[in-house]
GROMACS .gro file of C-alpha atoms in nm:
model
   76
    1MET     CA    1  -0.273  -0.893  -1.051
    2ALA     CA    2  -0.462  -0.852  -0.724
    3ARG     CA    3  -0.428  -1.221  -0.652
    4ALA     CA    4  -0.052  -1.206  -0.707
    5LEU     CA    5  -0.018  -0.905  -0.476
    6LYS     CA    6  -0.228  -1.070  -0.206
    7SER     CA    7  -0.022  -1.387  -0.231
    8ALA     CA    8   0.306  -1.195  -0.218
    9LEU     CA    9   0.197  -1.003   0.090
   10ARG     CA   10   0.082  -1.321   0.260
   11ARG     CA   11   0.409  -1.501   0.187
   12HIS     CA   12   0.665  -1.223   0.215
   13GLY     CA   13   0.496  -0.922   0.372
   14ALA     CA   14   0.630  -0.982   0.721
   15ASP     CA   15   0.987  -0.989   0.590
   16ALA     CA   16   0.951  -0.705   0.338
   17ALA     CA   17   1.078  -0.353   0.397
   18LEU     CA   18   0.799  -0.123   0.515
   19ALA     CA   19   0.812   0.086   0.196
   20GLU     CA   20   0.779  -0.227  -0.020
   21ARG     CA   21   0.486  -0.351   0.186
   22ALA     CA   22   0.321  -0.009   0.169
   23ILE     CA   23   0.363   0.004  -0.209
   24ALA     CA   24   0.199  -0.337  -0.247
   25LEU     CA   25  -0.088  -0.229  -0.020
   26CYS     CA   26  -0.136   0.091  -0.220
   27HIS     CA   27  -0.162  -0.112  -0.539
   28LEU     CA   28  -0.420  -0.340  -0.376
   29ILE     CA   29  -0.623  -0.041  -0.257
   30ASP     CA   30  -0.612   0.109  -0.605
   31LEU     CA   31  -0.719  -0.218  -0.767
   32ALA     CA   32  -0.998  -0.271  -0.516
   33THR     CA   33  -1.124   0.083  -0.578
   34VAL     CA   34  -1.130   0.030  -0.954
   35LEU     CA   35  -1.302  -0.308  -0.915
   36GLY     CA   36  -1.559  -0.174  -0.668
   37GLU     CA   37  -1.434  -0.405  -0.393
   38PRO     CA   38  -1.386  -0.318  -0.024
   39THR     CA   39  -1.063  -0.136   0.056
   40GLY     CA   40  -1.099  -0.143   0.435
   41PRO     CA   41  -0.866  -0.433   0.515
   42TRP     CA   42  -0.586  -0.297   0.296
   43LEU     CA   43  -0.633   0.057   0.428
   44ALA     CA   44  -0.616  -0.066   0.786
   45ASP     CA   45  -0.294  -0.256   0.716
   46LEU     CA   46  -0.141   0.045   0.539
   47ARG     CA   47  -0.236   0.290   0.811
   48ALA     CA   48  -0.093   0.058   1.076
   49LEU     CA   49   0.255   0.086   0.924
   50GLU     CA   50   0.491   0.331   1.090
   51LEU     CA   51   0.651   0.482   0.782
   52ALA     CA   52   0.962   0.693   0.809
   53GLN     CA   53   0.964   1.020   0.618
   54ASP     CA   54   1.205   0.871   0.360
   55ASP     CA   55   0.969   0.576   0.303
   56ARG     CA   56   0.675   0.809   0.261
   57LYS     CA   57   0.868   1.021   0.008
   58ARG     CA   58   0.960   0.707  -0.189
   59ILE     CA   59   0.598   0.592  -0.196
   60GLU     CA   60   0.478   0.935  -0.303
   61SER     CA   61   0.744   0.945  -0.574
   62GLU     CA   62   0.658   0.602  -0.713
   63LEU     CA   63   0.282   0.613  -0.668
   64GLY     CA   64   0.197   0.982  -0.680
   65HIS     CA   65  -0.025   0.919  -0.982
   66LEU     CA   66  -0.274   0.717  -0.776
   67THR     CA   67  -0.589   0.908  -0.689
   68GLY     CA   68  -0.638   0.909  -0.313
   69LEU     CA   69  -0.278   0.824  -0.220
   70GLN     CA   70  -0.247   1.110   0.029
   71GLU     CA   71  -0.568   0.999   0.200
   72TRP     CA   72  -0.444   0.640   0.231
   73LEU     CA   73  -0.101   0.703   0.377
   74PRO     CA   74  -0.078   0.717   0.754
   75SER     CA   75  -0.017   1.062   0.890
   76ARG     CA   76   0.276   1.121   1.118
   0.00000   0.00000   0.00000
């Protein structure tokens, strides 16, 4: 799954809506955490996104079950 997400971000990330890109990055961070892999690159990309409040609410609604989500999302 991580490989598919990485590939999708590489191919379509620049054209994706910010919320969609953020959701993919959150999934990668979660997978990396579970697998004991570095999360730094994904966290940096996620924190660099300028998410609107509506995008942030959508992400929190869809991914609120992920441990650490609030720490990952960029603050406004």
